[in-house]
Amino acid sequence: MKQTGIYNAACGADRFGFKDLRAVHWNLQAPQLYGEALQRFEARIAAGGALVAETGVHTGRSPKDKFIVRDAMTEKAVWWDNNGAISPAQFDVLLADFIAHARGRELFAQDLYASADPSARVKARVFTELAWHSLFIRNLLIRPEIGDLAAFVPNLTIVDLPSFRADPKRHGCRSETVIACDFSRRIVLIGGTSYAGEMKKSVFSYLNFTLPEAGVMPMHCSANSGGRNEVAVFFGLSGTGKTTLSADSTRILIGDDEHGWGRHGVFNFEGGCYAKAIRLSREAEPEIYATTERFGTVMENVTLEPFTQAPDFDDSSKTENTRIAYPLDFIANASATGRDSHPKNIVMLTCDAFGVLPPIAKLDPAQAVYHFLSGYTAKVAGVEKGVVEPQATFSTCFGAPFMPRHPSIYGNLLRDLIEKHHVDCWLVNTGWTGGKYGVGRRMPIRVTRRLLAAALDGSLNRANFRSDPYFGLAVPTSVPGVEPHILEPVKTWASKAEFAEAAKRLVGMFRENFAKFEKHVDEEVREAAPAPRINVA
């Protein structure tokens, strides 16, 4: 077996069980991986230097094809209502078939860290069939110092073979696509999909399972800091603005997607960013746009102009879920350590497809837990396979597909931390205003940025607030630089009657969704629910 690059002296491929591999390319860096990807016709180079790859039929995650091994360790610990299960025996067969499928192939291996906090660190070894996948995961996780690689021993191994096709009868899965997680043996197998985001989310799922027992809150969020213990955390599903709103040139970027909150404060799980690229512009998002002109950046499903090879970020013909993956240090104001203090503000981003939630509201701790457990938003087009337009949904903890444990575990942890550290909490609607999707318009980003700036600098705490008649939320009556009518959603609609109908419908959806959590929370959180019937003049 040919080996290239820096590798573990014990030969991690053999130790894992691979047999008769043609080659393993260990810990190759960007220039080498560019060469391998181009030689194999996996990718092209865009004007500016980014590597551009296509993911085929899978242009988003496949959450229905993700499974956890149900064994003695996970039987009572995993939230099985939300997670698919396969047996240890089925995983054994799947693992053996993965190893057989890899025989005679060349693989790429990266030894990487997950978690900037050494006390919560996971050492992940990622084997990929595609060179560009190896660069992707190298960008997204934390790259160890070269001197640390010789003695690297993983405590999580991921194998990603897009050419593998699962057999539902044989492997206990749903289709030819499979993402199988064995938390006991700390192995993740990914097959039948070229969508690279499955790798990073598998690491996140593993951390979501292991860290709560250590008292660490895993969070699907971005985070930045204004310095002087002014950390802000932004919860939200993909497409709601986590990356865009945290990439603020006036603040230090801690990370854009996955973090932990532990004894010493907030820390990034990753070493890179995975930003949506659709309709990206230099004017609106200069920090992110600049990464598309850097050697080492990976772009997924982005269309290139035939002659110039310049990216066309307005072209959604392949998918709305075009993506950019780049190391965190490609952002000029990124944190060098990925760690900071406890949050001063928590922002929950909701993309309201009904257009009835206010653009910002202040939450007390019980309301924060209620809305965190509710996780109301809209699935944005392309983020998951089959989603072609925004769909109203409730994704508990703003990340249900990645939450192995019951939501109450995360909700209780969050409430304890909010109260202990006296954190201000905000609900921000980055969705629609003036009507539902297809009628109204998307909330102007300039409005969201202005409201967030007022929340984070503390001035919004001094505003006058009204109580929203449907949701009981504290909504500011005026904010400098923001048109007053946009703060009261009913005033942006052409018909007050239609607004009332939409608001009451959403109230009912909240209450119906939360019924499954009521026995797991105290009375204060239950009372944070919106009212079931309201008559508004």
XYZ file of C-alpha atoms in Angstrom:
537
model
C 0.000 0.000 0.000
C 1.410 3.354 -1.058
C 1.434 6.039 1.624
C 2.044 9.748 1.047
C 2.168 12.732 3.351
C 2.488 12.805 7.130
C 0.920 9.749 8.679
C 0.658 7.851 11.923
C 3.527 5.406 12.333
C 1.119 2.683 13.401
C -0.613 2.991 9.993
C -4.084 4.065 10.927
C -5.662 2.570 7.807
C -4.570 -0.967 8.677
C -5.492 -0.447 12.301
C -8.999 0.562 11.318
C -9.381 -2.603 9.269
C -8.870 -1.511 5.665
C -7.238 -4.166 3.515
C -5.424 -4.014 0.187
C -5.802 -0.301 -0.371
C -3.922 0.960 -3.400
C -2.804 4.082 -1.538
C -3.524 6.311 1.458
C -2.660 9.997 1.144
C -2.132 11.274 4.676
C -2.786 14.851 5.787
C -2.188 16.449 2.410
C -2.437 20.226 2.399
C -4.307 22.452 -0.036
C -1.758 22.555 -2.918
C -1.449 18.764 -3.009
C -5.194 18.228 -2.701
C -5.837 20.695 -5.529
C -3.518 18.641 -7.705
C -5.163 15.336 -6.766
C -8.687 16.701 -7.284
C -7.849 18.206 -10.674
C -5.999 15.096 -11.842
C -9.075 12.994 -11.008
C -11.439 15.506 -12.700
C -13.278 15.968 -9.393
C -13.194 19.765 -9.521
C -12.262 22.921 -11.407
C -10.495 26.148 -10.439
C -12.529 29.337 -10.425
C -11.190 32.758 -11.310
C -9.641 33.898 -8.048
C -8.313 30.472 -7.118
C -11.100 28.617 -5.310
C -11.660 24.906 -5.998
C -15.171 24.243 -7.348
C -16.847 20.831 -7.088
C -20.313 19.475 -7.773
C -22.132 17.098 -5.425
C -24.452 15.456 -7.954
C -28.016 14.589 -6.966
C -27.373 15.294 -3.283
C -27.106 19.070 -2.997
C -28.113 19.084 0.676
C -28.168 16.860 3.729
C -30.177 13.622 3.815
C -31.514 13.594 7.410
C -33.900 10.687 6.781
C -30.923 8.520 5.837
C -29.053 9.100 9.102
C -29.030 6.330 11.724
C -27.581 5.702 15.193
C -26.626 2.254 16.424
C -29.079 1.222 19.130
C -27.044 -0.620 21.764
C -26.645 -0.800 25.539
C -25.021 2.657 25.710
C -27.516 4.476 23.508
C -30.751 2.596 24.319
C -31.836 4.966 27.093
C -29.685 7.961 26.170
C -30.815 8.697 22.593
C -34.044 10.479 21.650
C -35.349 7.739 19.385
C -38.480 9.661 18.400
C -36.122 11.911 16.422
C -33.330 9.544 15.406
C -33.339 6.502 13.160
C -31.923 3.298 14.597
C -29.960 0.358 13.269
C -28.751 -2.653 15.239
C -25.120 -3.427 16.085
C -25.337 -6.443 13.772
C -26.533 -4.289 10.867
C -23.703 -1.830 11.500
C -21.208 -4.732 11.548
C -22.387 -5.788 8.094
C -22.284 -2.201 6.840
C -18.756 -1.697 8.181
C -17.533 -4.924 6.590
C -19.095 -3.891 3.280
C -17.460 -0.448 3.485
C -14.068 -2.059 4.029
C -14.656 -4.455 1.142
C -15.775 -1.586 -1.101
C -12.575 0.342 -0.331
C -10.314 -2.543 -1.370
C -8.048 -1.553 -4.255
C -8.945 2.148 -3.966
C -6.953 5.220 -3.043
C -8.139 7.056 0.058
C -7.314 10.422 1.566
C -6.906 10.717 5.333
C -6.955 13.801 7.542
C -6.157 13.853 11.261
C -8.002 16.804 12.758
C -9.372 18.233 15.986
C -12.953 19.107 16.843
C -13.286 21.679 19.664
C -11.011 24.619 20.370
C -11.254 23.841 24.093
C -8.656 21.126 24.819
C -10.741 19.792 27.718
C -13.590 18.935 25.309
C -11.460 18.026 22.299
C -12.160 15.138 19.923
C -9.420 13.746 17.697
C -11.086 12.885 14.409
C -9.561 10.790 11.628
C -11.459 11.265 8.373
C -10.999 8.893 5.430
C -12.442 10.145 2.141
C -12.715 8.725 -1.341
C -12.572 12.174 -2.956
C -9.628 14.539 -2.751
C -11.854 17.607 -2.599
C -13.706 16.084 0.372
C -10.359 15.847 2.138
C -9.727 19.542 1.535
C -13.280 20.377 2.632
C -12.972 18.654 6.000
C -9.460 20.025 6.454
C -10.921 23.507 6.013
C -13.836 22.876 8.359
C -12.193 21.191 11.348
C -9.173 22.341 13.361
C -5.780 21.543 11.893
C -3.211 20.262 14.432
C 0.380 21.428 14.406
C 2.510 19.197 12.181
C 4.496 18.052 15.194
C 1.342 16.622 16.785
C 0.523 14.316 13.868
C 3.104 11.578 14.458
C 1.510 10.599 17.772
C -2.090 11.274 16.711
C -4.504 8.589 17.932
C -8.140 9.221 16.915
C -11.129 8.869 19.195
C -13.564 9.317 16.288
C -13.195 7.833 12.802
C -15.275 8.895 9.793
C -15.269 7.017 6.490
C -16.880 8.815 3.538
C -17.290 6.742 0.358
C -19.760 8.407 -2.045
C -19.521 5.517 -4.531
C -20.792 3.018 -1.928
C -24.451 2.070 -2.323
C -26.256 0.807 0.760
C -28.756 -2.043 0.634
C -31.802 -1.275 2.839
C -32.569 -4.962 3.429
C -28.998 -5.849 4.249
C -28.018 -2.754 6.218
C -31.295 -1.724 7.878
C -31.337 1.688 6.231
C -33.878 3.492 4.031
C -32.158 3.906 0.657
C -28.810 3.603 -1.096
C -27.674 6.647 0.913
C -26.586 6.060 4.500
C -25.049 8.021 7.363
C -24.523 5.523 10.180
C -23.183 6.580 13.605
C -21.878 4.096 16.156
C -21.295 6.172 19.274
C -19.983 3.219 21.272
C -17.227 2.404 18.780
C -16.898 6.061 17.725
C -17.265 5.356 14.012
C -19.318 7.173 11.356
C -19.906 5.667 7.913
C -21.168 7.874 5.055
C -22.107 6.372 1.701
C -24.152 7.148 -1.384
C -23.844 10.943 -1.192
C -21.185 13.425 -2.313
C -22.585 16.238 -0.175
C -19.579 17.141 1.977
C -21.631 18.747 4.756
C -22.580 15.277 6.020
C -19.049 14.903 7.426
C -19.061 18.053 9.515
C -22.570 17.435 10.808
C -21.598 13.893 11.843
C -18.860 15.353 14.035
C -21.408 17.791 15.482
C -23.847 14.954 16.223
C -21.124 13.057 18.081
C -20.283 16.120 20.207
C -23.987 16.682 20.878
C -24.125 13.176 22.314
C -20.956 13.223 24.419
C -20.624 16.768 25.803
C -23.842 17.235 27.840
C -22.701 14.559 30.304
C -19.647 16.744 30.941
C -21.847 19.781 31.603
C -21.012 21.395 28.257
C -23.816 22.879 26.167
C -23.375 22.017 22.451
C -24.975 24.674 20.242
C -25.955 24.981 16.571
C -24.942 28.614 16.468
C -22.478 31.195 15.269
C -20.650 33.427 17.731
C -18.713 36.672 17.731
C -17.282 39.076 20.256
C -17.042 42.816 20.680
C -14.196 42.346 23.145
C -14.387 43.068 26.886
C -16.583 40.024 27.612
C -19.153 40.980 24.944
C -19.778 37.615 23.305
C -22.932 37.117 21.234
C -24.308 33.702 20.258
C -26.616 33.312 17.230
C -28.828 30.203 17.169
C -30.497 29.247 13.903
C -30.947 26.660 11.207
C -28.942 26.843 7.985
C -30.098 29.748 5.858
C -31.431 31.906 8.701
C -28.407 34.210 8.838
C -25.972 32.672 11.347
C -22.948 33.058 9.091
C -23.972 36.361 7.518
C -24.844 38.134 10.760
C -21.836 36.889 12.705
C -19.397 37.983 9.959
C -19.341 41.567 11.223
C -16.158 43.505 10.499
C -16.564 45.455 13.753
C -16.535 42.299 15.892
C -14.270 39.272 16.327
C -15.642 36.129 14.658
C -15.399 33.093 16.941
C -17.139 30.737 14.495
C -20.107 30.438 12.151
C -21.959 27.205 12.952
C -21.077 24.963 15.907
C -19.955 25.860 19.422
C -19.817 24.642 22.983
C -20.546 26.591 26.166
C -18.649 25.264 29.128
C -17.073 26.250 32.393
C -14.718 28.801 30.847
C -17.022 30.270 28.205
C -17.820 29.741 24.527
C -15.569 27.793 22.162
C -15.729 26.834 18.496
C -16.023 23.183 17.519
C -14.574 23.939 14.093
C -11.676 25.635 12.356
C -13.554 26.882 9.326
C -16.803 28.270 7.938
C -19.454 26.828 5.628
C -21.363 29.769 4.186
C -24.312 29.809 1.800
C -23.240 31.376 -1.491
C -26.520 31.972 -3.304
C -26.848 35.648 -4.263
C -23.623 36.443 -2.423
C -22.369 39.935 -3.231
C -19.221 41.890 -2.512
C -21.288 44.857 -1.333
C -23.579 43.058 1.138
C -21.118 40.516 2.568
C -17.580 41.682 1.792
C -15.804 39.439 4.323
C -17.414 36.243 3.005
C -17.151 37.316 -0.636
C -13.412 37.833 -0.257
C -12.945 34.156 0.636
C -14.243 33.152 -2.813
C -11.144 34.783 -4.308
C -8.701 32.807 -2.184
C -6.684 29.715 -3.022
C -7.779 26.969 -0.609
C -11.475 27.804 -0.523
C -13.847 25.038 -1.660
C -17.068 26.005 -3.441
C -19.936 23.520 -3.885
C -22.337 23.585 -6.847
C -21.451 27.156 -7.789
C -21.865 27.860 -11.514
C -18.839 29.298 -13.334
C -19.022 31.609 -16.330
C -17.868 29.517 -19.334
C -15.165 31.883 -20.616
C -13.889 33.716 -17.524
C -14.528 30.933 -14.981
C -15.827 33.642 -12.642
C -18.443 32.375 -10.170
C -22.064 33.343 -10.814
C -23.549 33.448 -7.323
C -26.993 34.401 -8.657
C -27.317 31.140 -10.600
C -29.464 28.641 -8.669
C -29.885 26.165 -11.542
C -28.025 23.440 -9.648
C -29.375 24.269 -6.205
C -30.273 27.167 -3.915
C -27.867 25.572 -1.438
C -24.607 26.636 -3.077
C -21.862 26.701 -0.447
C -18.374 27.982 0.353
C -16.015 26.182 2.766
C -12.952 28.072 3.958
C -10.584 28.140 6.947
C -11.588 30.521 9.702
C -8.415 32.558 9.278
C -9.573 33.578 5.791
C -11.789 36.055 7.698
C -9.572 38.983 8.688
C -11.208 39.556 12.067
C -11.459 35.895 13.098
C -10.456 34.759 16.572
C -7.008 33.183 16.694
C -8.007 30.813 19.514
C -11.668 29.992 18.773
C -12.446 30.657 22.439
C -13.934 33.550 24.382
C -15.881 34.433 27.533
C -19.437 33.584 28.538
C -22.107 35.209 26.306
C -23.583 38.587 27.101
C -26.316 38.151 24.472
C -28.074 35.175 22.906
C -29.903 35.722 19.612
C -32.379 33.148 18.298
C -32.785 33.571 14.548
C -36.119 32.501 13.105
C -37.007 32.662 9.434
C -40.766 33.231 9.772
C -42.399 32.136 6.520
C -45.785 33.428 7.792
C -44.468 36.994 8.186
C -46.140 37.644 11.542
C -43.290 37.614 14.075
C -41.692 40.979 14.908
C -38.180 41.704 13.603
C -36.818 41.589 17.161
C -38.179 40.825 20.629
C -36.612 40.453 24.054
C -37.065 37.124 25.844
C -36.992 36.346 29.545
C -35.231 33.063 30.499
C -38.436 30.992 30.392
C -39.371 32.420 26.987
C -35.840 31.737 25.772
C -36.150 28.071 26.720
C -39.632 27.876 25.161
C -38.444 29.277 21.837
C -35.219 27.252 21.944
C -37.172 24.023 22.406
C -39.692 25.111 19.771
C -37.024 26.013 17.211
C -39.541 27.657 14.890
C -38.179 28.661 11.509
C -38.468 27.822 7.841
C -36.378 25.242 6.042
C -34.714 27.328 3.354
C -34.634 26.010 -0.212
C -31.907 23.473 -0.927
C -30.588 22.940 2.600
C -32.204 19.499 2.660
C -32.840 17.311 -0.347
C -36.303 17.987 -1.789
C -36.856 21.419 -0.204
C -37.431 23.844 -3.099
C -39.123 26.751 -1.284
C -39.265 27.884 2.361
C -41.337 25.564 4.545
C -42.485 26.482 8.052
C -41.081 23.973 10.509
C -40.211 23.423 14.154
C -36.665 22.127 14.558
C -36.076 21.811 18.274
C -32.912 23.419 19.632
C -32.590 25.023 16.178
C -30.948 21.823 14.984
C -33.109 18.719 15.536
C -31.311 16.591 12.893
C -28.101 16.837 14.940
C -29.552 16.282 18.431
C -29.159 12.665 19.610
C -30.423 13.332 23.143
C -33.844 14.504 24.258
C -34.274 18.281 23.766
C -34.962 18.779 27.487
C -31.316 17.873 28.180
C -30.133 20.793 26.071
C -32.945 23.100 27.201
C -32.191 22.611 30.900
C -28.479 23.160 30.308
C -29.197 26.355 28.412
C -31.527 27.760 31.056
C -29.029 27.074 33.844
C -26.304 28.881 31.910
C -28.532 31.843 30.963
C -29.559 32.400 34.583
C -26.085 31.808 36.013
C -24.438 34.317 33.669
C -27.342 36.830 33.408
C -27.542 36.668 29.604
C -29.874 38.910 27.577
C -31.890 36.869 25.058
C -33.468 38.030 21.793
C -35.730 36.515 19.138
C -34.944 37.904 15.666
C -37.074 37.283 12.583
C -34.944 37.146 9.425
C -37.889 35.766 7.432
C -40.811 37.612 5.893
C -42.590 40.875 6.592
C -45.684 42.407 4.997
C -47.162 38.989 4.231
C -46.295 35.314 4.074
C -43.752 33.814 1.681
C -44.838 34.616 -1.878
C -46.764 37.729 -0.796
C -44.524 39.744 1.502
C -40.800 40.421 1.223
C -37.761 39.124 3.056
C -36.848 41.196 6.098
C -34.318 43.815 4.901
C -30.865 42.845 6.124
C -30.095 46.479 6.930
C -32.996 46.429 9.416
C -31.788 43.207 11.030
C -28.239 44.546 11.298
C -29.410 47.804 12.877
C -31.600 46.015 15.434
C -28.816 43.587 16.308
C -26.345 46.420 16.726
C -28.716 48.073 19.211
C -29.180 44.783 21.096
C -25.475 44.006 21.281
C -24.333 47.489 22.320
C -26.928 47.518 25.110
C -28.910 50.524 23.868
C -31.977 48.400 23.028
C -32.377 47.531 26.700
C -33.234 51.179 27.313
C -36.022 51.266 24.709
C -39.742 51.312 25.444
C -41.367 47.929 24.827
C -44.891 46.803 23.989
C -46.297 43.317 24.540
C -47.069 41.466 21.322
C -50.780 40.545 21.536
C -50.332 37.077 20.034
C -46.996 35.850 21.381
C -46.554 37.842 24.577
C -43.129 39.030 23.436
C -41.526 42.316 24.513
C -41.123 44.304 21.278
C -39.392 47.714 21.115
C -41.687 50.513 19.988
C -38.921 52.487 18.302
C -35.282 52.041 17.371
C -33.175 54.814 15.809
C -32.623 54.169 12.128
C -35.529 51.705 11.773
C -38.925 52.607 10.310
C -41.441 52.395 13.209
C -44.081 50.458 11.251
C -41.747 47.525 10.570
C -41.470 46.906 14.339
C -45.219 46.164 14.459
C -45.813 43.463 11.813
C -49.572 44.075 11.399
C -48.793 47.543 10.053
C -46.772 46.057 7.189
C -49.698 43.947 5.910
C -52.305 45.195 3.450
C -55.060 43.350 5.331
C -55.277 43.316 9.148
C -57.810 40.483 8.962
C -55.412 38.315 6.961
C -52.627 39.131 9.402
C -54.827 38.097 12.347
C -55.707 34.830 10.629
C -52.030 34.050 9.927
C -50.964 34.973 13.466
C -53.634 32.796 15.085
C -52.669 29.929 12.815
C -49.026 30.234 13.879
C -50.012 30.428 17.562
C -51.873 27.155 17.130
C -48.866 25.562 15.434
C -46.610 26.599 18.324
C -48.924 25.117 20.927
C -49.493 21.907 19.019
C -45.768 21.422 18.516
C -44.878 22.153 22.148
C -47.343 19.640 23.568
C -44.691 16.907 23.400
C -42.361 18.941 25.629
C -44.833 20.085 28.303
C -44.149 17.266 30.758
C -40.400 17.912 30.510
C -40.482 21.617 31.496
C -41.681 23.583 34.521
C -44.794 25.746 34.739
C -42.891 28.954 34.013
C -41.742 27.648 30.623
C -45.212 26.278 29.819
C -46.695 29.704 30.546
C -44.294 31.277 28.042
C -46.420 29.766 25.254
C -48.381 32.150 23.006
C -52.049 32.541 23.878
C -54.425 30.121 22.085
C -57.208 32.600 21.271
C -56.864 36.350 21.022
C -59.286 39.018 19.852
C -57.465 42.029 18.515
C -59.267 45.101 17.273
